[in-house]
Short mmCIF file of C-alpha atoms in Angstrom, two decimals:
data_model
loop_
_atom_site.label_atom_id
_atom_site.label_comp_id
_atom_site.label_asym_id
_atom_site.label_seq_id
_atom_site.Cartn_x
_atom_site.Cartn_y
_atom_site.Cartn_z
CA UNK A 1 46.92 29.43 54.41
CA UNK A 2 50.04 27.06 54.10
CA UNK A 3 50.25 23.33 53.14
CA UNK A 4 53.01 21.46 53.57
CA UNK A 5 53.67 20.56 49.89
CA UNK A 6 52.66 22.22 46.66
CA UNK A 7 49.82 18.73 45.47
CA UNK A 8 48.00 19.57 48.77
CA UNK A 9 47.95 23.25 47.91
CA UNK A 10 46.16 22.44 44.18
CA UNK A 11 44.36 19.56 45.36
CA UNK A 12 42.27 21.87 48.49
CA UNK A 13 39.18 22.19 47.64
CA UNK A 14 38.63 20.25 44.72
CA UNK A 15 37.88 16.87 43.26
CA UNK A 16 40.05 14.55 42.11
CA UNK A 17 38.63 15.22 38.62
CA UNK A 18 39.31 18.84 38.32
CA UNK A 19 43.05 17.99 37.62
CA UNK A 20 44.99 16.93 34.60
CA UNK A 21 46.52 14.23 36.49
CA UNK A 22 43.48 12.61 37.70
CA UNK A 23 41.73 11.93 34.61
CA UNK A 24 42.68 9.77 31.63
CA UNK A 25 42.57 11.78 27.95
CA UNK A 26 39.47 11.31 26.40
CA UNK A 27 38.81 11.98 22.68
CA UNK A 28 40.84 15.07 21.34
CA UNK A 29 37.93 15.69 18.28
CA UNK A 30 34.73 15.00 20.77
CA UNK A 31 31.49 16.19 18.74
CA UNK A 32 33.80 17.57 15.64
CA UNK A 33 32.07 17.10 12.45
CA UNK A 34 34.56 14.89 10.77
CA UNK A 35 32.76 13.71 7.31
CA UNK A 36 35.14 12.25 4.81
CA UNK A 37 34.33 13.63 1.65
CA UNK A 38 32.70 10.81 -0.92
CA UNK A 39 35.16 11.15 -3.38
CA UNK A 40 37.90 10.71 -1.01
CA UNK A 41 39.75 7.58 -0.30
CA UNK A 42 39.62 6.87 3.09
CA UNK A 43 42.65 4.76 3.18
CA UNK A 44 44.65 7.55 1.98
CA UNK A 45 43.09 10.19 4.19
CA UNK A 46 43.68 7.84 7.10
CA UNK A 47 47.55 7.68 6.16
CA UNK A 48 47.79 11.43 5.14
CA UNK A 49 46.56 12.12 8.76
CA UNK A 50 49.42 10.08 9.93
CA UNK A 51 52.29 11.64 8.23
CA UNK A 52 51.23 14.95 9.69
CA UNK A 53 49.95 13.71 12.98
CA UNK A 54 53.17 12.09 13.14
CA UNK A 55 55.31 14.94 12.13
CA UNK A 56 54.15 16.77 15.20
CA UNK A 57 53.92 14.05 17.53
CA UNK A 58 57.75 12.90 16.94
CA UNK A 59 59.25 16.36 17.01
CA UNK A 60 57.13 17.13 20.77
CA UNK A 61 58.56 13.85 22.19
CA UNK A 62 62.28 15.66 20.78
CA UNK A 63 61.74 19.01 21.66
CA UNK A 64 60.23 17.80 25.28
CA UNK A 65 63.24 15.87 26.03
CA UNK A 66 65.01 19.29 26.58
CA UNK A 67 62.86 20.40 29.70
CA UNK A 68 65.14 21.16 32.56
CA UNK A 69 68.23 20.78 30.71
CA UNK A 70 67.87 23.76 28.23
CA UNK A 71 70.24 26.74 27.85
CA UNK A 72 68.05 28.63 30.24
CA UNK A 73 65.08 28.44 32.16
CA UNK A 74 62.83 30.39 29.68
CA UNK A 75 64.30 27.94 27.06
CA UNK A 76 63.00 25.18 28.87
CA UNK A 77 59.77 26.63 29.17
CA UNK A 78 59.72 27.69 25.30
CA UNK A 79 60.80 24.25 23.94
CA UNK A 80 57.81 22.58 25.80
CA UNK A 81 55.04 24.78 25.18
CA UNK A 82 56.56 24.24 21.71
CA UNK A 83 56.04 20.87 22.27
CA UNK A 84 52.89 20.99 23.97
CA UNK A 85 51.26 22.56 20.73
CA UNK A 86 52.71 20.03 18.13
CA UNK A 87 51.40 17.38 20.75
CA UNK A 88 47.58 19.21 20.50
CA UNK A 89 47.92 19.18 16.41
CA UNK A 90 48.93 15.41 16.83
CA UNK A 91 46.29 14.32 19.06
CA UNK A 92 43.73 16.12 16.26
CA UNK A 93 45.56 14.11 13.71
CA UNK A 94 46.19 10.75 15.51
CA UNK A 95 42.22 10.70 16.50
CA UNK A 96 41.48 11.66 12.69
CA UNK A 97 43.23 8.63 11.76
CA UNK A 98 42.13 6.07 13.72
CA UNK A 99 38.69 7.13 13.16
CA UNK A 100 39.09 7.14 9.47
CA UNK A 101 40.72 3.49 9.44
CA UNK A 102 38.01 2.26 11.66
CA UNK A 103 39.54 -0.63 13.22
CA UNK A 104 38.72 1.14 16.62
CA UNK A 105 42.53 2.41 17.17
CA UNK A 106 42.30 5.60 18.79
CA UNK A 107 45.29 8.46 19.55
CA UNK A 108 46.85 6.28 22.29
CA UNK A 109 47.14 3.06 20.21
CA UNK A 110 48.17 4.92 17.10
CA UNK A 111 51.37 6.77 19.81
CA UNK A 112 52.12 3.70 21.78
CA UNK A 113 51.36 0.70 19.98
CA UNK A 114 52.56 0.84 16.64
CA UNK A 115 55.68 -0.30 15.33
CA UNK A 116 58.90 1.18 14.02
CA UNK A 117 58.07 0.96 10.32
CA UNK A 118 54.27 1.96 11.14
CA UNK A 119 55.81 5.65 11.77
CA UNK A 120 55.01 7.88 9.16
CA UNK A 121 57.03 11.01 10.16
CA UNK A 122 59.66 12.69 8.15
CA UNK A 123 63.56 11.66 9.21
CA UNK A 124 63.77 15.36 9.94
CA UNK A 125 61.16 15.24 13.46
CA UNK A 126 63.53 12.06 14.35
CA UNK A 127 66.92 13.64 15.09
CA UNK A 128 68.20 13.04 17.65
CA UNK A 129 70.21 16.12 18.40
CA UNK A 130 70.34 16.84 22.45
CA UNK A 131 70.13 17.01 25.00
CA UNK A 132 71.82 13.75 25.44
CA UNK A 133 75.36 12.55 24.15
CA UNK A 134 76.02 14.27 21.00
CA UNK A 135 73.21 16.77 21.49
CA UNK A 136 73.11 20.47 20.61
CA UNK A 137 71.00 23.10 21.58
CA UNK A 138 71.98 24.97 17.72
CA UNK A 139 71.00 21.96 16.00
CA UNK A 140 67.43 21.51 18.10
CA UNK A 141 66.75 25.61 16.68
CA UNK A 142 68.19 24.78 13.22
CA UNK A 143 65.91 21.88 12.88
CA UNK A 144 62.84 23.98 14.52
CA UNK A 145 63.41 26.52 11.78
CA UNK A 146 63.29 24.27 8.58
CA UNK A 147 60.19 22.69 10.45
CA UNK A 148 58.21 25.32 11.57
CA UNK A 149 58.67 26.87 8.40
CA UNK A 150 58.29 23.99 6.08
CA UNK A 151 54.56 23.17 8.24
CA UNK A 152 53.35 26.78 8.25
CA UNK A 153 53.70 26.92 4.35
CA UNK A 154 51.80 23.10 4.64
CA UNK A 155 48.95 24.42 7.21
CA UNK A 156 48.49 27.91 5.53
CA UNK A 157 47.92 26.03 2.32
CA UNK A 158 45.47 22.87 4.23
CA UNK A 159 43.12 25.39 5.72
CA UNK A 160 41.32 25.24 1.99
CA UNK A 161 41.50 21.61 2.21
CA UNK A 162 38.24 20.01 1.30
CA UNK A 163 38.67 17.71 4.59
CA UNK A 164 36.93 19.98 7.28
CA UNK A 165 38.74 18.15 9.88
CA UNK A 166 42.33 19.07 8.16
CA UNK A 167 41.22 22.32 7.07
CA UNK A 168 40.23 23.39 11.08
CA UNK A 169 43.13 21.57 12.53
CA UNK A 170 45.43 23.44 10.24
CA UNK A 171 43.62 27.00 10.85
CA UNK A 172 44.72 26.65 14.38
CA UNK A 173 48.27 25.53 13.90
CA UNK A 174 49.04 28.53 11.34
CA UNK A 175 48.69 30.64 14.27
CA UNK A 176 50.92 28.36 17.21
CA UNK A 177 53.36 27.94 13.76
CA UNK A 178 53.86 31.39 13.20
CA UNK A 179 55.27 32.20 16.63
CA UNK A 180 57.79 28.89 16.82
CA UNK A 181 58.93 29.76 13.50
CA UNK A 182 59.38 33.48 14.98
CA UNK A 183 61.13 31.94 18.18
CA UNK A 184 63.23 29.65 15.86
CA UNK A 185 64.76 32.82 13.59
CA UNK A 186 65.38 34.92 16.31
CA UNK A 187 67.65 31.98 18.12
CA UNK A 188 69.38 31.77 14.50
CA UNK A 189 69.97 35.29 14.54
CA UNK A 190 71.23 35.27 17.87
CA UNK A 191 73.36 32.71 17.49
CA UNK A 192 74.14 33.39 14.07
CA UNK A 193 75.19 36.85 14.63
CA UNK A 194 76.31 36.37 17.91
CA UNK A 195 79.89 35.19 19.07
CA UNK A 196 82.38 33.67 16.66
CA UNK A 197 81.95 30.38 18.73
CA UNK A 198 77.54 30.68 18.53
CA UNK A 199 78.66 31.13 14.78
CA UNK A 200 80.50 28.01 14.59
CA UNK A 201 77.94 25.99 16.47
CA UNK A 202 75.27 27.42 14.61
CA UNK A 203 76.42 26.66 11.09
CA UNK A 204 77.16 22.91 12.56
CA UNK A 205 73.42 23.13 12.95
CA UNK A 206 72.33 23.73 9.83
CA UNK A 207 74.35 21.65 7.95
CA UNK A 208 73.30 18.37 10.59
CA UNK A 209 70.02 19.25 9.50
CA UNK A 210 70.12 20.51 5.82
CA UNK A 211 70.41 16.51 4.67
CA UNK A 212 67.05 15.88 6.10
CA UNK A 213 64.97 18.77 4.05
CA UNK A 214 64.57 17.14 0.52
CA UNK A 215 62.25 14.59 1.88
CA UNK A 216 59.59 17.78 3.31
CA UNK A 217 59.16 18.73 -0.72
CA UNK A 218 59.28 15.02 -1.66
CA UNK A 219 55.64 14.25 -2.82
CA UNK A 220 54.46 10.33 -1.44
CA UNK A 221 52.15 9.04 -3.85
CA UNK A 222 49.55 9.31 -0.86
CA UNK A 223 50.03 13.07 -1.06
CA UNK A 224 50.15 13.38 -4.71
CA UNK A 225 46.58 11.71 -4.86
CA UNK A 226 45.03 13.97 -2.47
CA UNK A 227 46.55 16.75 -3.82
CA UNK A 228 44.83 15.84 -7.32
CA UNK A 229 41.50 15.82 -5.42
CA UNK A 230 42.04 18.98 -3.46
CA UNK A 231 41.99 17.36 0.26
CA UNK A 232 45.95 17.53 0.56
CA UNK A 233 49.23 20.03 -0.40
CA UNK A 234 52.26 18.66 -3.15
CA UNK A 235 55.00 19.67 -0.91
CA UNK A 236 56.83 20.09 -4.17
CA UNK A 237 55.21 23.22 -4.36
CA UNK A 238 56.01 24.40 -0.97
CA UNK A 239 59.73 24.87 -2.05
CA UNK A 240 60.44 28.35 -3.08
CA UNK A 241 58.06 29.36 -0.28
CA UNK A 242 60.10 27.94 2.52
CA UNK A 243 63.67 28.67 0.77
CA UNK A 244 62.57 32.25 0.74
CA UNK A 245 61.96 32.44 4.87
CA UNK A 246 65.07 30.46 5.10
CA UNK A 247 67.10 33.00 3.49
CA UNK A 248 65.43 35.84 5.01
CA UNK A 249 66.27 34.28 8.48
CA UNK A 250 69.95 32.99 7.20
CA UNK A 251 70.60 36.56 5.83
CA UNK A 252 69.33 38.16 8.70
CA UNK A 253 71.97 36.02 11.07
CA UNK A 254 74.56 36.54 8.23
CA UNK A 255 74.46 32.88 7.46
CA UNK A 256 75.10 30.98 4.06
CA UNK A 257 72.38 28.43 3.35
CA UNK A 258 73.91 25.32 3.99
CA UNK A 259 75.58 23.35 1.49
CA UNK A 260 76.21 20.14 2.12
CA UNK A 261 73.73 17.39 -0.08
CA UNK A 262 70.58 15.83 0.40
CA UNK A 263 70.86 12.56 2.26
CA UNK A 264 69.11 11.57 -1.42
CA UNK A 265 67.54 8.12 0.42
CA UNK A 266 63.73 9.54 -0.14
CA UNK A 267 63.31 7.67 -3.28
CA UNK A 268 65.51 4.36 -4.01
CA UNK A 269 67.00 3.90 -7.60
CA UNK A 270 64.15 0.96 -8.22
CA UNK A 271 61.75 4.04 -7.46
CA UNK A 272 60.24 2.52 -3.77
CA UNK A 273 60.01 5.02 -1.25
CA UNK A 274 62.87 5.26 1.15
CA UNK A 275 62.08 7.59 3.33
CA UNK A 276 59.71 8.26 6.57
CA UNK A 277 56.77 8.89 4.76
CA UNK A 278 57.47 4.90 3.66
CA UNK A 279 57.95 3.62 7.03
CA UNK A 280 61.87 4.19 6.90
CA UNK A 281 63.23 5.68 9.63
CA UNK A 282 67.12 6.43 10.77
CA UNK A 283 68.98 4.55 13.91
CA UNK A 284 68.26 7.06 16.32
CA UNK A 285 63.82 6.94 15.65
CA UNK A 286 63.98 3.05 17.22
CA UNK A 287 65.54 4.76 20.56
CA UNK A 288 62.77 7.33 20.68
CA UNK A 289 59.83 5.46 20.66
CA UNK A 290 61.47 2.77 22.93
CA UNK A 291 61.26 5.61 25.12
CA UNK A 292 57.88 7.05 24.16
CA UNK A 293 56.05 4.12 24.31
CA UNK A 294 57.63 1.82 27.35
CA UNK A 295 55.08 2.86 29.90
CA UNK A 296 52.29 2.49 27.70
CA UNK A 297 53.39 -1.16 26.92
CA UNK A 298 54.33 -2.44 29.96
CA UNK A 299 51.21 -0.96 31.75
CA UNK A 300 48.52 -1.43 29.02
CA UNK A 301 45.86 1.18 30.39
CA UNK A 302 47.34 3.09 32.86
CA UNK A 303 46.28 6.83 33.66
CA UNK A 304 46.91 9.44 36.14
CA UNK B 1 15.77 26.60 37.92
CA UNK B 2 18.69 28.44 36.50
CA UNK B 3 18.95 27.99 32.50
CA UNK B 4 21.65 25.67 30.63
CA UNK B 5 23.15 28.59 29.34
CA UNK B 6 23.64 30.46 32.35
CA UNK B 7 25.43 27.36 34.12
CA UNK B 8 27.40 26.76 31.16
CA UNK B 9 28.55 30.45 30.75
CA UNK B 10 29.46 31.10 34.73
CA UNK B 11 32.39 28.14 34.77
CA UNK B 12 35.65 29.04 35.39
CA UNK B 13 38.50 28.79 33.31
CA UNK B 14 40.62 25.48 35.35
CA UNK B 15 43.82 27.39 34.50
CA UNK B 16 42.47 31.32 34.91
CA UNK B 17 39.60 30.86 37.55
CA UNK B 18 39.04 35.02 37.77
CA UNK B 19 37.76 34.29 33.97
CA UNK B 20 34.26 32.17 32.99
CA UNK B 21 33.93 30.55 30.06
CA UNK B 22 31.81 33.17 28.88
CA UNK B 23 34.56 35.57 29.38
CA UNK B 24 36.75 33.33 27.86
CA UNK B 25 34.91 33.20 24.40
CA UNK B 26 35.49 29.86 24.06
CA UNK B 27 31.36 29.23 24.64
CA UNK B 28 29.87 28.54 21.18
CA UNK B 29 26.85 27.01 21.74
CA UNK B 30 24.30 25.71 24.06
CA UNK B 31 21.12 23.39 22.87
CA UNK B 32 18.50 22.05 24.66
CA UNK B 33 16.97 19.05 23.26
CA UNK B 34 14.07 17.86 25.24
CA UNK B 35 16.08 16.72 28.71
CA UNK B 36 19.31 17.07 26.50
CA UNK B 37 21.80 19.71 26.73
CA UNK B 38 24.60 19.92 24.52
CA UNK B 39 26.71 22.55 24.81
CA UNK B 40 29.36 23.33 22.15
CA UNK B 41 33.02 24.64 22.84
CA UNK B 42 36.13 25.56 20.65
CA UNK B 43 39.72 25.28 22.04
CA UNK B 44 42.17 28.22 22.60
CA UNK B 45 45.33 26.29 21.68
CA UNK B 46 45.56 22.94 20.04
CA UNK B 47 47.07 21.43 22.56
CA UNK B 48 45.53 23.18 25.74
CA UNK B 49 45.41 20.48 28.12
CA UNK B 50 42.10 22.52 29.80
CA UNK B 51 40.65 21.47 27.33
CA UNK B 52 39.75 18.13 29.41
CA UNK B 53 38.87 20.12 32.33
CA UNK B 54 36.66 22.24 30.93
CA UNK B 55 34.43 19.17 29.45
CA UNK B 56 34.40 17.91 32.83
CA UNK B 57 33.81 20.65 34.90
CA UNK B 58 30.89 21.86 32.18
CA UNK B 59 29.22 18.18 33.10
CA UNK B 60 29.60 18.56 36.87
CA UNK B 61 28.07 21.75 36.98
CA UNK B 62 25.28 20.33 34.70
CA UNK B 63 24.62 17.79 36.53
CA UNK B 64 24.50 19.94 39.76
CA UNK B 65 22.48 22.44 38.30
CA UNK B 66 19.82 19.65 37.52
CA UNK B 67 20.66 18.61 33.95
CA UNK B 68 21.85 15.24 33.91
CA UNK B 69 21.94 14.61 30.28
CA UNK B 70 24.76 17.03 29.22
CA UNK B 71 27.15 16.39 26.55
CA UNK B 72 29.98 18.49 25.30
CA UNK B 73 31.02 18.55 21.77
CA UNK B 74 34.10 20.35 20.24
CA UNK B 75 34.17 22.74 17.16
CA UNK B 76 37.15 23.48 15.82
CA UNK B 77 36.56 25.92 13.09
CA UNK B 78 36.42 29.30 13.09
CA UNK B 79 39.59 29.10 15.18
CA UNK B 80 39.52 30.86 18.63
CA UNK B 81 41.30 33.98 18.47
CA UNK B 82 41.45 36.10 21.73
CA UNK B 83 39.72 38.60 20.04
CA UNK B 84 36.48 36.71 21.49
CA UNK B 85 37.82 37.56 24.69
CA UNK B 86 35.25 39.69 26.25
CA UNK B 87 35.90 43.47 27.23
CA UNK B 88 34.73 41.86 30.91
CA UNK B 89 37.17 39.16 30.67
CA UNK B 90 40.12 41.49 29.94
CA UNK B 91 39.35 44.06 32.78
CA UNK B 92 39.24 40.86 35.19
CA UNK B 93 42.51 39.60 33.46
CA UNK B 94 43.89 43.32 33.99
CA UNK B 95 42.42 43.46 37.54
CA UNK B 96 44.36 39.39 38.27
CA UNK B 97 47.41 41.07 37.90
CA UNK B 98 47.63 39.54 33.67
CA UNK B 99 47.99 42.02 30.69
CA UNK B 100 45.17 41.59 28.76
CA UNK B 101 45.62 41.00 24.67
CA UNK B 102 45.02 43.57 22.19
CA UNK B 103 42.29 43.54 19.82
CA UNK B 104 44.00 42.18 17.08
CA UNK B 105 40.92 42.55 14.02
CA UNK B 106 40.78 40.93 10.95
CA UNK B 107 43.59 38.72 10.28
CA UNK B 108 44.85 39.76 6.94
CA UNK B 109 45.35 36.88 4.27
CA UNK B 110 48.73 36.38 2.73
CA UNK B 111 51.65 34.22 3.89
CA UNK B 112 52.11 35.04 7.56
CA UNK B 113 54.90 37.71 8.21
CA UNK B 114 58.44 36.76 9.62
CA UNK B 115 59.56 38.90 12.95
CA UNK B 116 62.97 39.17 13.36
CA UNK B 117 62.94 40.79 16.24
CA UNK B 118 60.80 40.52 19.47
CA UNK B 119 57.39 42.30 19.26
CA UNK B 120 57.80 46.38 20.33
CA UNK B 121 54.09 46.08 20.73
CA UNK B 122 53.47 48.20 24.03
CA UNK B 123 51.99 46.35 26.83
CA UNK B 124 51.06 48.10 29.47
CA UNK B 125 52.11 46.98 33.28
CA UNK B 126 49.07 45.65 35.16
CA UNK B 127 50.01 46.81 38.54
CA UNK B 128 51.28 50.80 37.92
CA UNK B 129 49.88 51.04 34.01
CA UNK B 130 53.32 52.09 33.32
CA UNK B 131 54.11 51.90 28.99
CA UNK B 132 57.64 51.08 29.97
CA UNK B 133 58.09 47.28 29.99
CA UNK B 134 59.62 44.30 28.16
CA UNK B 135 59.35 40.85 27.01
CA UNK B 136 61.52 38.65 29.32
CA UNK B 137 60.31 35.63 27.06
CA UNK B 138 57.21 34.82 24.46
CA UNK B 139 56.32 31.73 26.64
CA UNK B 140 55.36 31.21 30.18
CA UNK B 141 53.85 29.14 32.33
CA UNK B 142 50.68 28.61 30.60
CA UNK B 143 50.74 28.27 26.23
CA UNK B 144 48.22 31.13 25.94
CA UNK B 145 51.04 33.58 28.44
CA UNK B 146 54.10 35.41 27.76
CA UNK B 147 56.70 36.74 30.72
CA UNK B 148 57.66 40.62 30.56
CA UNK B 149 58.82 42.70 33.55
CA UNK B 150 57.85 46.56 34.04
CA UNK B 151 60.70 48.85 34.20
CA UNK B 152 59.43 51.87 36.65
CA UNK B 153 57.88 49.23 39.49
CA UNK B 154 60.29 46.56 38.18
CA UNK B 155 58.01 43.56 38.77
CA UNK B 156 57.74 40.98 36.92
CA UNK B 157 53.88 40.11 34.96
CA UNK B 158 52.21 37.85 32.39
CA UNK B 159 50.23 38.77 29.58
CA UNK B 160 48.06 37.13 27.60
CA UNK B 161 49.31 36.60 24.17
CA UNK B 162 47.33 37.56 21.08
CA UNK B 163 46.61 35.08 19.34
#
């Protein structure tokens, strides 16, 4: 049988329907049991499922801007399954949200419609580091490490959250976490260990990065209520977790944890948050979800 | 008049048609409620973009089948692992020319080991059964796939991951 372009060859035999690019998304949690616990406050549960949903959703728009123009073609393929996975857990977390808030905002208006300071992301997801002007393929798997590793230790510790809906979103992403924080150390080992030039680059990585990881153990007041009522993690107590998989992997690629200071702008001296989980976000977040979001906003409703 | 379940459990995976749903294990539940039928699945990856599909193509067939009040709902919890891959769903994975997991039992609790290296787990060539292959790279063209090539027929084959 032979069609004269690869859409006619998908599309024979079916219905328009039976393809990702005919339908519109519909809800990501359709018929999950998603009680909010009656203790719970709901406006804080709505934001705490922001931060995280937001994590993931900033770092796949990142990590998808390197498909065709990684290292390699497996990289390619890596970085956006990578992606596609944060982009599931964000969906989860987006819909959570929205639902929670109840002003009938649902995944798409919480991605495309919000503003700049309504981003509740670490700085860290934001960076831009490639693969446009100034990018750098060491700096996207330096970044990928301290994530993945910093959100496994999060997600191993949610799954006994007393939210069902965090607990089962994070049950799945321990297992997608555990194999791009696998994928991350082996890059830093092969780059690490590899060439004195992969050396070079790598440790330029790290250190573009290292500024960015004081916020992930930086408890938001959000996180330290829910933490007090057993629905979210301190990420103060993540710490020694994370530092000891980062020195495993650093030690393993014959690497010197990194050490250049904290950008120190989570907290301001007046005590008001300065950081992501605030609403603060560097130069380069603006650019991103310019890009993100222009379709969505100059064709309010538009599928494929 | 075929029954709810047996629709439900004979659709095809949208991205592995040789595999049903009920092969799959992704099937966790189906309900009849007077003309209702809800039928309750779990998702392999969090951000499988089946997912959609499946919903759909559960409705359609539904519908088809005579039962036009069918509504999908989602459970998320216990996670899918591909343990609840069937032994019938691996020998038609094997027999599609895809590696089938391994039975990966009980996940043990604890933080989650670090590997260093790439897995030496042996998978076994679909086409010649030959022990002798690699991993060319943990991700392919589907999240649930990884790409390794056999070294004594020296093609190239996917495998589904264990997850």
């Amino acid at each position: 049988m032979s069609f004269d372009n690869a859409y006619e060859a998908i599309m024979e035999g079916s219905d328009e329907t039976h393809w990702a690019f005919g339908t519109g998304f519909t809800d990501a949690l359709s018929g999950v049991d998603r009680a909010v616990p009656s203790d719970v406050d709901s406006g804080d549960l709505a934001t705490y499922c922001l931060m995280l949903g937001d994590d993931a959703l900033v770092l796949s728009q990142r990590l998808s801007e390197w498909c065709s123009r990684a290292p390699e073609l497996e990289e390619d393929v890596a970085l956006a399954n990578i992606a596609l996975d944060l982009l599931g857990q964000a969906r989860m977390l987006l819909t959570r949200a929205g639902e929670i808030e109840g002003a009938g905002r649902d995944e798409d208006a919480l991605a495309y419609l919000r503003e700049e300071h309504e981003f509740r992301n670490v700085q860290l997801s934001e960076v831009d580091c490639g693969p446009g002007p100034g990018g750098d393929f060491a700096t996207t798997i330096a970044r990928l490490l301290v994530f993945s590793s910093w959100r496994l230790a999060l997600s191993q510790r949610l799954v006994s959250s007393r939210d069902p809906v965090l607990a089962a979103v994070a049950a799945k992403a321990v297992k997608e976490l555990a194999y791009q924080r696998d994928h991350a150390a082996q890059w830093t080992i092969r780059l690490g260990d590899g060439t004195e030039y992969s050396r070079e680059r790598m440790i330029a990585g790290l250190d573009r990065v290292w500024p960015f990881t004081d916020e992930l153990f930086t408890a938001h007041p959000v996180e330290t209520r829910l933490a007090a009522v057993g629905v979210a993690v301190d990420p103060a107590t993540l710490r020694s977790e994370v530092d000891g998989v980062l020195d495993t992997v650093l030690g393993a690629a014959s690497l010197d944890r990194p050490t250049v200071g904290s950008l120190s702008t989570v907290v301001g001296r007046d005590g008001a948050g300065r950081g992501g989980r605030d609403g603060v976000h560097t130069e380069a977040f603006g650019y991103l979800i310019a890009e993100m979001q222009h379709i969505a906003r100059s064709m309010p409703g538009a599928t494929w | 008049m075929v029954t709810p379940r047996a629709v439900a459990e004979s659709v095809c995976d949208p991205e592995l048609p040789v595999l049903t749903l009920a092969d799959l294990g992704v099937l966790r539940d189906v309900a009849v409620h007077g003309e209702r039928v809800v039928v309750t699945v779990t998702p392999t990856y969090s951000g499988c973009p089946a997912m959609d599909e499946i919903r759909a193509d559960l409705v359609a067939a539904l519908d088809e089948a005579g039962y036009h009040r069918a509504e999908v709902r989602t459970v998320l919890s216990p996670a899918w692992t591909t343990d609840w891959i069937t032994d019938d769903g691996r020998r038609k994975l094997a027999e599609y020319g895809i590696a089938p997991p391994a039975r990966r039992g009980l996940v043990r609790q604890g933080p989650v080991p670090l590997n260093l290296t790439p897995p030496s787990r042996l998978v076994r060539c679909p086409r010649c059964d030959s022990p002798n292959t690699t991993e060319l790279s943990h991700f392919s063209s589907t999240a649930c796939k990884s790409l390794h090539r056999c070294a004594d027929c020296a093609e190239p084959f996917e495998h589904f991951k264990d997850l």
